mmCIF file of C-alpha atoms in Angstrom:
data_model
loop_
_atom_site.group_PDB
_atom_site.id
_atom_site.type_symbol
_atom_site.label_atom_id
_atom_site.label_comp_id
_atom_site.label_asym_id
_atom_site.label_seq_id
_atom_site.Cartn_x
_atom_site.Cartn_y
_atom_site.Cartn_z
ATOM 1 C CA MET Q 30 -33.528 -101.358 40.128
ATOM 2 C CA ALA Q 31 -31.677 -98.206 39.191
ATOM 3 C CA SER Q 32 -28.823 -98.452 36.723
ATOM 4 C CA ASN Q 33 -25.367 -98.786 38.170
ATOM 5 C CA ALA Q 34 -21.954 -98.226 36.658
ATOM 6 C CA PRO Q 35 -19.760 -101.324 36.501
ATOM 7 C CA ALA Q 36 -16.884 -99.690 38.313
ATOM 8 C CA THR Q 37 -15.729 -101.467 41.454
ATOM 9 C CA SER Q 38 -13.409 -100.749 44.344
ATOM 10 C CA ALA Q 39 -11.266 -103.012 46.475
ATOM 11 C CA ALA Q 40 -13.240 -102.015 49.562
ATOM 12 C CA ARG Q 41 -16.672 -102.513 47.968
ATOM 13 C CA PRO Q 42 -16.321 -104.869 45.004
ATOM 14 C CA LEU Q 43 -20.104 -105.247 44.560
ATOM 15 C CA GLU Q 44 -20.951 -101.558 44.895
ATOM 16 C CA HIS Q 45 -22.127 -101.393 41.280
ATOM 17 C CA MET Q 46 -24.982 -103.764 42.157
ATOM 18 C CA THR Q 47 -28.275 -102.880 43.798
ATOM 19 C CA LYS Q 48 -28.752 -104.844 47.015
ATOM 20 C CA LEU Q 49 -32.360 -106.041 47.085
ATOM 21 C CA SER Q 50 -31.938 -108.242 50.161
ATOM 22 C CA PRO Q 51 -29.067 -109.866 52.092
ATOM 23 C CA CYS Q 52 -28.892 -112.618 49.467
ATOM 24 C CA VAL Q 53 -30.190 -110.946 46.280
ATOM 25 C CA TYR Q 54 -28.280 -108.334 44.241
ATOM 26 C CA PHE Q 55 -29.074 -106.856 40.831
ATOM 27 C CA TYR Q 56 -26.887 -105.181 38.215
ATOM 28 C CA ARG Q 57 -28.272 -103.290 35.228
ATOM 29 C CA PRO Q 58 -25.615 -102.187 32.729
ATOM 30 C CA THR Q 59 -25.191 -98.608 31.608
ATOM 31 C CA THR Q 60 -23.496 -97.186 28.535
ATOM 32 C CA ALA Q 61 -20.195 -97.207 30.413
ATOM 33 C CA PRO Q 62 -17.687 -99.769 29.108
ATOM 34 C CA PRO Q 63 -17.424 -103.055 31.004
ATOM 35 C CA ALA Q 64 -14.518 -103.782 33.285
ATOM 36 C CA PRO Q 65 -11.551 -105.225 31.378
ATOM 37 C CA SER Q 66 -11.219 -108.984 31.164
ATOM 38 C CA THR Q 67 -8.179 -110.629 32.707
ATOM 39 C CA THR Q 68 -8.562 -113.868 30.730
ATOM 40 C CA GLY Q 69 -9.000 -112.549 27.217
ATOM 41 C CA ALA Q 70 -12.772 -113.037 27.296
ATOM 42 C CA THR Q 71 -14.430 -111.164 24.451
ATOM 43 C CA ALA Q 72 -18.061 -110.260 23.951
ATOM 44 C CA SER Q 73 -20.196 -113.042 22.498
ATOM 45 C CA GLN Q 74 -21.297 -112.657 18.888
ATOM 46 C CA LYS Q 75 -24.617 -114.421 19.566
ATOM 47 C CA PRO Q 76 -27.700 -112.598 20.890
ATOM 48 C CA ALA Q 77 -26.927 -111.680 24.494
ATOM 49 C CA PRO Q 78 -28.878 -113.174 27.400
ATOM 50 C CA LYS Q 79 -31.837 -111.094 28.458
ATOM 51 C CA LEU Q 80 -30.781 -111.962 32.003
ATOM 52 C CA ILE Q 81 -27.844 -113.708 33.656
ATOM 53 C CA ILE Q 82 -28.426 -115.423 37.007
ATOM 54 C CA LEU Q 83 -25.329 -116.126 39.076
ATOM 55 C CA ALA Q 84 -25.841 -118.342 42.136
ATOM 56 C CA SER Q 85 -22.702 -118.228 44.277
ATOM 57 C CA TRP Q 86 -21.324 -120.892 46.584
ATOM 58 C CA MET Q 87 -22.068 -120.933 50.301
ATOM 59 C CA GLY Q 88 -20.373 -118.084 52.118
ATOM 60 C CA ALA Q 89 -18.697 -116.675 48.993
ATOM 61 C CA ARG Q 90 -16.893 -113.394 49.708
ATOM 62 C CA ASP Q 91 -17.528 -110.252 47.693
ATOM 63 C CA PRO Q 92 -14.067 -110.058 46.050
ATOM 64 C CA HIS Q 93 -14.358 -113.637 44.797
ATOM 65 C CA ILE Q 94 -17.830 -113.076 43.381
ATOM 66 C CA ALA Q 95 -16.684 -109.850 41.725
ATOM 67 C CA LYS Q 96 -14.010 -111.691 39.725
ATOM 68 C CA TYR Q 97 -16.718 -113.687 37.954
ATOM 69 C CA LEU Q 98 -18.911 -110.622 37.496
ATOM 70 C CA VAL Q 99 -16.107 -108.824 35.665
ATOM 71 C CA GLN Q 100 -15.796 -111.664 33.175
ATOM 72 C CA TYR Q 101 -19.537 -111.809 32.569
ATOM 73 C CA GLN Q 102 -19.586 -108.071 31.956
ATOM 74 C CA ALA Q 103 -16.869 -108.586 29.335
ATOM 75 C CA LEU Q 104 -18.693 -111.475 27.656
ATOM 76 C CA PHE Q 105 -22.156 -109.893 27.709
ATOM 77 C CA PRO Q 106 -21.820 -106.110 28.238
ATOM 78 C CA ALA Q 107 -25.529 -105.409 27.682
ATOM 79 C CA SER Q 108 -26.972 -108.158 29.904
ATOM 80 C CA PRO Q 109 -28.377 -107.477 33.380
ATOM 81 C CA ILE Q 110 -27.098 -109.767 36.121
ATOM 82 C CA LEU Q 111 -29.035 -111.170 39.081
ATOM 83 C CA LEU Q 112 -26.896 -112.498 41.930
ATOM 84 C CA LEU Q 113 -28.188 -115.076 44.415
ATOM 85 C CA ARG Q 114 -26.003 -115.580 47.483
ATOM 86 C CA SER Q 115 -25.978 -118.758 49.548
ATOM 87 C CA GLU Q 116 -25.236 -118.665 53.262
ATOM 88 C CA PRO Q 117 -24.825 -121.439 55.878
ATOM 89 C CA ARG Q 118 -28.187 -120.548 57.429
ATOM 90 C CA HIS Q 119 -29.936 -121.713 54.253
ATOM 91 C CA PHE Q 120 -28.830 -125.261 55.113
ATOM 92 C CA ILE Q 121 -28.974 -125.032 58.886
ATOM 93 C CA ARG Q 122 -32.482 -123.510 58.933
ATOM 94 C CA PRO Q 123 -34.068 -124.486 55.592
ATOM 95 C CA ARG Q 124 -37.542 -123.151 56.386
ATOM 96 C CA GLY Q 125 -38.259 -119.762 54.905
ATOM 97 C CA ASN Q 126 -35.531 -119.878 52.295
ATOM 98 C CA ALA Q 127 -37.944 -119.181 49.457
ATOM 99 C CA ALA Q 128 -38.985 -115.947 51.192
ATOM 100 C CA GLU Q 129 -35.354 -114.852 51.463
ATOM 101 C CA PHE Q 130 -34.964 -115.115 47.702
ATOM 102 C CA SER Q 131 -38.380 -113.629 46.865
ATOM 103 C CA PRO Q 132 -36.935 -110.145 46.074
ATOM 104 C CA ALA Q 133 -35.476 -111.753 42.949
ATOM 105 C CA VAL Q 134 -38.915 -112.685 41.620
ATOM 106 C CA PRO Q 135 -39.974 -109.169 40.459
ATOM 107 C CA VAL Q 136 -36.669 -108.846 38.598
ATOM 108 C CA VAL Q 137 -37.192 -112.098 36.715
ATOM 109 C CA ARG Q 138 -40.820 -111.291 35.935
ATOM 110 C CA SER Q 139 -40.009 -107.773 34.757
ATOM 111 C CA ILE Q 140 -37.566 -109.155 32.197
ATOM 112 C CA PHE Q 141 -39.737 -112.125 31.235
ATOM 113 C CA PRO Q 142 -43.330 -110.841 31.589
ATOM 114 C CA GLU Q 143 -44.670 -113.890 29.765
ATOM 115 C CA LEU Q 144 -43.897 -116.129 32.762
ATOM 116 C CA GLY Q 145 -47.093 -117.493 34.219
ATOM 117 C CA ASP Q 146 -48.961 -117.002 30.933
ATOM 118 C CA ALA Q 147 -50.347 -120.453 30.244
ATOM 119 C CA THR Q 148 -51.410 -119.413 26.739
ATOM 120 C CA ALA Q 149 -47.880 -118.362 25.819
ATOM 121 C CA ASP Q 150 -46.513 -121.568 27.267
ATOM 122 C CA ASP Q 151 -48.923 -123.699 25.228
ATOM 123 C CA LYS Q 152 -47.780 -122.016 22.019
ATOM 124 C CA GLN Q 153 -44.220 -123.165 22.569
ATOM 125 C CA THR Q 154 -44.056 -126.586 20.895
ATOM 126 C CA ASN Q 155 -40.386 -126.911 19.909
ATOM 127 C CA PRO Q 156 -38.141 -128.915 22.251
ATOM 128 C CA PRO Q 157 -35.848 -126.661 24.295
ATOM 129 C CA GLN Q 158 -32.721 -127.854 22.480
ATOM 130 C CA GLN Q 159 -34.090 -126.274 19.276
ATOM 131 C CA GLN Q 160 -34.852 -122.919 20.875
ATOM 132 C CA GLN Q 161 -32.697 -119.824 21.190
ATOM 133 C CA PRO Q 162 -31.793 -119.413 24.883
ATOM 134 C CA GLN Q 163 -32.821 -116.174 26.570
ATOM 135 C CA LEU Q 164 -31.505 -116.779 30.081
ATOM 136 C CA LEU Q 165 -28.036 -117.838 31.230
ATOM 137 C CA ILE Q 166 -27.664 -119.480 34.654
ATOM 138 C CA HIS Q 167 -24.370 -120.223 36.394
ATOM 139 C CA ALA Q 168 -24.308 -121.951 39.784
ATOM 140 C CA TRP Q 169 -21.376 -122.820 42.022
ATOM 141 C CA SER Q 170 -21.364 -125.661 44.546
ATOM 142 C CA ASN Q 171 -24.369 -127.104 46.334
ATOM 143 C CA GLY Q 172 -25.128 -123.705 47.833
ATOM 144 C CA GLY Q 173 -25.568 -122.075 44.450
ATOM 145 C CA ALA Q 174 -27.542 -124.977 43.013
ATOM 146 C CA SER Q 175 -29.894 -124.965 46.009
ATOM 147 C CA ALA Q 176 -30.380 -121.188 45.655
ATOM 148 C CA LEU Q 177 -31.825 -121.848 42.201
ATOM 149 C CA LEU Q 178 -34.325 -124.221 43.783
ATOM 150 C CA HIS Q 179 -35.237 -121.593 46.399
ATOM 151 C CA LEU Q 180 -35.845 -119.057 43.620
ATOM 152 C CA ARG Q 181 -38.052 -121.484 41.748
ATOM 153 C CA ARG Q 182 -40.103 -122.080 44.873
ATOM 154 C CA ALA Q 183 -40.311 -118.342 45.522
ATOM 155 C CA MET Q 184 -41.856 -117.890 42.087
ATOM 156 C CA GLY Q 185 -44.789 -119.999 43.230
ATOM 157 C CA PRO Q 186 -46.146 -123.498 42.676
ATOM 158 C CA VAL Q 187 -48.097 -122.459 39.572
ATOM 159 C CA ALA Q 188 -45.249 -120.599 37.895
ATOM 160 C CA ALA Q 189 -44.713 -121.438 34.250
ATOM 161 C CA PRO Q 190 -41.349 -122.929 33.309
ATOM 162 C CA LEU Q 191 -38.468 -120.517 32.889
ATOM 163 C CA PRO Q 192 -37.742 -119.185 29.413
ATOM 164 C CA PRO Q 193 -35.234 -121.226 27.380
ATOM 165 C CA TYR Q 194 -31.983 -121.176 29.328
ATOM 166 C CA THR Q 195 -28.467 -122.583 29.445
ATOM 167 C CA LEU Q 196 -26.872 -123.786 32.662
ATOM 168 C CA VAL Q 197 -23.292 -123.987 33.911
ATOM 169 C CA LEU Q 198 -22.823 -126.103 37.043
ATOM 170 C CA ASP Q 199 -19.474 -125.562 38.760
ATOM 171 C CA SER Q 200 -18.556 -128.107 41.482
ATOM 172 C CA THR Q 201 -22.148 -129.290 41.819
ATOM 173 C CA PRO Q 202 -24.384 -131.123 42.477
ATOM 174 C CA GLY Q 203 -22.892 -133.276 45.169
ATOM 175 C CA ALA Q 204 -24.330 -136.024 47.324
ATOM 176 C CA PHE Q 205 -23.966 -136.402 51.074
ATOM 177 C CA ARG Q 206 -20.532 -137.545 52.174
ATOM 178 C CA TYR Q 207 -19.696 -137.058 55.834
ATOM 179 C CA ARG Q 208 -16.199 -135.626 55.488
ATOM 180 C CA ALA Q 209 -17.191 -133.348 52.621
ATOM 181 C CA ALA Q 210 -20.140 -131.994 54.597
ATOM 182 C CA TYR Q 211 -17.926 -131.318 57.617
ATOM 183 C CA LEU Q 212 -15.319 -129.531 55.496
ATOM 184 C CA ALA Q 213 -17.987 -127.416 53.803
ATOM 185 C CA PHE Q 214 -19.023 -125.859 57.120
ATOM 186 C CA THR Q 215 -15.555 -125.528 58.647
ATOM 187 C CA THR Q 216 -13.521 -124.290 55.685
ATOM 188 C CA GLY Q 217 -11.823 -121.048 56.575
ATOM 189 C CA LEU Q 218 -11.978 -121.617 60.331
ATOM 190 C CA THR Q 219 -8.693 -121.866 62.185
ATOM 191 C CA GLY Q 220 -7.371 -122.069 65.730
ATOM 192 C CA LEU Q 221 -9.853 -121.697 68.582
ATOM 193 C CA ALA Q 222 -12.747 -120.911 66.260
ATOM 194 C CA ARG Q 223 -12.386 -124.277 64.566
ATOM 195 C CA TRP Q 224 -11.911 -126.031 67.896
ATOM 196 C CA PHE Q 225 -15.161 -124.587 69.295
ATOM 197 C CA VAL Q 226 -17.226 -125.099 66.129
ATOM 198 C CA ALA Q 227 -16.020 -128.596 65.252
ATOM 199 C CA PRO Q 228 -18.223 -130.513 67.749
ATOM 200 C CA LEU Q 229 -21.340 -128.675 66.580
ATOM 201 C CA MET Q 230 -20.538 -129.390 62.936
ATOM 202 C CA HIS Q 231 -19.937 -133.078 63.680
ATOM 203 C CA LEU Q 232 -23.286 -133.193 65.473
ATOM 204 C CA MET Q 233 -25.045 -131.594 62.498
ATOM 205 C CA CYS Q 234 -23.440 -134.071 60.095
ATOM 206 C CA VAL Q 235 -24.480 -137.024 62.250
ATOM 207 C CA MET Q 236 -28.052 -135.716 62.506
ATOM 208 C CA TYR Q 237 -28.221 -135.234 58.737
ATOM 209 C CA TRP Q 238 -26.878 -138.726 58.137
ATOM 210 C CA VAL Q 239 -29.402 -140.321 60.496
ATOM 211 C CA GLN Q 240 -32.386 -138.357 59.186
ATOM 212 C CA HIS Q 241 -31.730 -138.372 55.460
ATOM 213 C CA GLU Q 242 -29.274 -141.166 54.717
ATOM 214 C CA LEU Q 243 -30.327 -143.791 57.265
ATOM 215 C CA ILE Q 244 -34.041 -143.129 57.803
ATOM 216 C CA GLY Q 245 -34.625 -141.395 54.452
ATOM 217 C CA ARG Q 246 -32.465 -143.962 52.596
ATOM 218 C CA GLY Q 247 -30.726 -141.227 50.651
ATOM 219 C CA ARG Q 248 -33.966 -139.931 49.154
ATOM 220 C CA THR Q 249 -34.602 -136.933 51.406
ATOM 221 C CA GLY Q 250 -32.802 -133.781 52.462
ATOM 222 C CA PRO Q 251 -31.770 -130.557 50.713
ATOM 223 C CA LEU Q 252 -28.955 -132.153 48.725
ATOM 224 C CA GLN Q 253 -31.236 -134.773 47.234
ATOM 225 C CA SER Q 254 -33.943 -132.167 46.574
ATOM 226 C CA THR Q 255 -31.461 -130.069 44.637
ATOM 227 C CA ARG Q 256 -30.171 -133.009 42.610
ATOM 228 C CA GLY Q 257 -33.720 -134.026 41.765
ATOM 229 C CA ALA Q 258 -34.888 -130.534 40.812
ATOM 230 C CA LEU Q 259 -32.037 -130.063 38.344
ATOM 231 C CA ASN Q 260 -33.190 -133.118 36.396
ATOM 232 C CA ASP Q 261 -36.960 -132.895 36.788
ATOM 233 C CA ALA Q 262 -39.651 -132.389 34.156
ATOM 234 C CA ALA Q 263 -39.911 -128.634 34.739
ATOM 235 C CA SER Q 264 -36.218 -128.200 33.967
ATOM 236 C CA ARG Q 265 -36.445 -130.454 30.926
ATOM 237 C CA ARG Q 266 -39.148 -128.224 29.425
ATOM 238 C CA SER Q 267 -36.940 -125.118 29.434
ATOM 239 C CA GLU Q 268 -33.280 -126.074 29.482
ATOM 240 C CA VAL Q 269 -31.443 -125.801 26.163
ATOM 241 C CA ARG Q 270 -28.119 -127.286 27.311
ATOM 242 C CA ARG Q 271 -25.838 -127.531 30.335
ATOM 243 C CA ALA Q 272 -22.186 -127.956 31.182
ATOM 244 C CA TYR Q 273 -20.702 -129.539 34.310
ATOM 245 C CA VAL Q 274 -17.349 -128.112 35.442
ATOM 246 C CA TYR Q 275 -15.629 -130.241 38.081
ATOM 247 C CA GLY Q 276 -12.324 -131.783 39.135
ATOM 248 C CA GLU Q 277 -10.814 -134.696 41.045
ATOM 249 C CA GLY Q 278 -9.111 -132.287 43.434
ATOM 250 C CA ASP Q 279 -12.464 -131.187 44.873
ATOM 251 C CA ARG Q 280 -12.682 -132.339 48.512
ATOM 252 C CA LEU Q 281 -16.213 -130.995 49.061
ATOM 253 C CA VAL Q 282 -18.073 -132.365 46.039
ATOM 254 C CA HIS Q 283 -16.878 -135.724 44.761
ATOM 255 C CA TRP Q 284 -16.306 -135.884 41.021
ATOM 256 C CA ARG Q 285 -18.141 -139.220 40.792
ATOM 257 C CA ASP Q 286 -21.301 -137.598 42.200
ATOM 258 C CA VAL Q 287 -21.126 -134.925 39.507
ATOM 259 C CA GLU Q 288 -20.565 -137.443 36.724
ATOM 260 C CA GLY Q 289 -23.384 -139.610 38.051
ATOM 261 C CA HIS Q 290 -25.775 -136.687 37.932
ATOM 262 C CA ALA Q 291 -24.608 -135.765 34.428
ATOM 263 C CA ALA Q 292 -25.231 -139.327 33.219
ATOM 264 C CA GLU Q 293 -28.697 -139.274 34.746
ATOM 265 C CA ALA Q 294 -29.442 -135.936 33.044
ATOM 266 C CA GLU Q 295 -28.301 -137.227 29.673
ATOM 267 C CA GLY Q 296 -30.444 -140.317 30.100
ATOM 268 C CA LYS Q 297 -33.468 -138.083 30.683
ATOM 269 C CA GLY Q 298 -32.930 -136.163 27.470
ATOM 270 C CA PHE Q 299 -30.906 -133.150 28.605
ATOM 271 C CA SER Q 300 -28.163 -131.843 26.343
ATOM 272 C CA VAL Q 301 -25.073 -132.336 28.517
ATOM 273 C CA LYS Q 302 -21.352 -131.649 28.336
ATOM 274 C CA THR Q 303 -18.858 -132.509 31.079
ATOM 275 C CA GLU Q 304 -15.597 -130.622 31.583
ATOM 276 C CA LYS Q 305 -13.188 -132.176 34.082
ATOM 277 C CA PHE Q 306 -10.330 -129.900 35.139
ATOM 278 C CA GLU Q 307 -7.370 -132.004 36.209
ATOM 279 C CA GLY Q 308 -6.325 -130.926 39.696
ATOM 280 C CA GLY Q 309 -9.262 -128.531 39.924
ATOM 281 C CA GLU Q 310 -10.324 -127.806 43.497
ATOM 282 C CA HIS Q 311 -13.732 -126.792 44.795
ATOM 283 C CA VAL Q 312 -15.102 -123.706 42.948
ATOM 284 C CA ALA Q 313 -11.528 -123.031 41.830
ATOM 285 C CA HIS Q 314 -11.414 -124.768 38.458
ATOM 286 C CA VAL Q 315 -11.016 -121.418 36.760
ATOM 287 C CA ARG Q 316 -7.561 -121.213 38.356
ATOM 288 C CA VAL Q 317 -6.447 -124.333 36.504
ATOM 289 C CA ASP Q 318 -7.172 -122.890 33.054
ATOM 290 C CA ALA Q 319 -9.087 -119.615 32.959
ATOM 291 C CA ALA Q 320 -9.192 -119.450 29.154
ATOM 292 C CA ARG Q 321 -10.729 -122.922 28.957
ATOM 293 C CA TYR Q 322 -13.160 -122.180 31.769
ATOM 294 C CA TRP Q 323 -14.595 -119.112 30.064
ATOM 295 C CA ARG Q 324 -14.611 -120.869 26.709
ATOM 296 C CA VAL Q 325 -16.884 -123.491 28.296
ATOM 297 C CA VAL Q 326 -19.213 -120.739 29.554
ATOM 298 C CA LYS Q 327 -19.308 -119.076 26.141
ATOM 299 C CA GLU Q 328 -19.856 -122.323 24.239
ATOM 300 C CA THR Q 329 -22.604 -123.393 26.612
ATOM 301 C CA TRP Q 330 -24.445 -120.208 25.711
ATOM 302 C CA GLU Q 331 -23.692 -120.227 21.986
ATOM 303 C CA GLY Q 332 -23.939 -123.988 21.408
ATOM 304 C CA TRP Q 333 -21.332 -126.695 20.948
ATOM 305 C CA ASP Q 334 -22.857 -128.556 17.974
#
């Protein structure tokens, strides 16, 4: 976990991060100034997060991830950043996912040593909405949201709830829709590659539908597990507030599924704010209005009351 300078290069945009595993990276800031913001983002005046967890969308490329990292370095120059990367194999072969994300556990525990201390947990009596957040979490798409669940499982079944945190959910969580699932696994493929892969992807979608939607009646499968975990009792004990960022132009995660989840969360006592970006496409809402997007992130951390 050695310190790394925030400088990046076009060839290696994540070179300032320490690679702990194929899907876990860690950045610890130095005294060097953060990379300049391209959206006018300025450092928050509130106490900075002790840790920022960024859970990227499935198959996200380094240059795209780096664009968000730069903004977070501008907003919170002194905060370390833990990156969780989602890959197609995490959905295709779900067994063992917690082990893949286990290198992130020592990082989280080193920054929050009180985790797992039942005595410390018992002393915390205030509802999360009245607490000062210590952790900021930002997840993109179903891949990023599911990575958070894998991390939670990697921390063990007896792990105490996370410290008070805020959560930004970008283009997530979705529910199973056949066309959206097919597009999620074939986006970026063209020509012969798409022609060869298409039958396999259709087969996977049919198998998922039969197993989880028909036999499981929409109550089983990784998508449903992720949706449920975001609104469960463990999350309610630690989450200060959350924002949903989504748009009607998203072909992979339907906006109604996001709004339905937000309504469910609010009904369970979560502090919720929804931000619909008109014309916003999947994990590209920042392109519609970058200043608004980063204002949502900042306000989610600082509070909107």
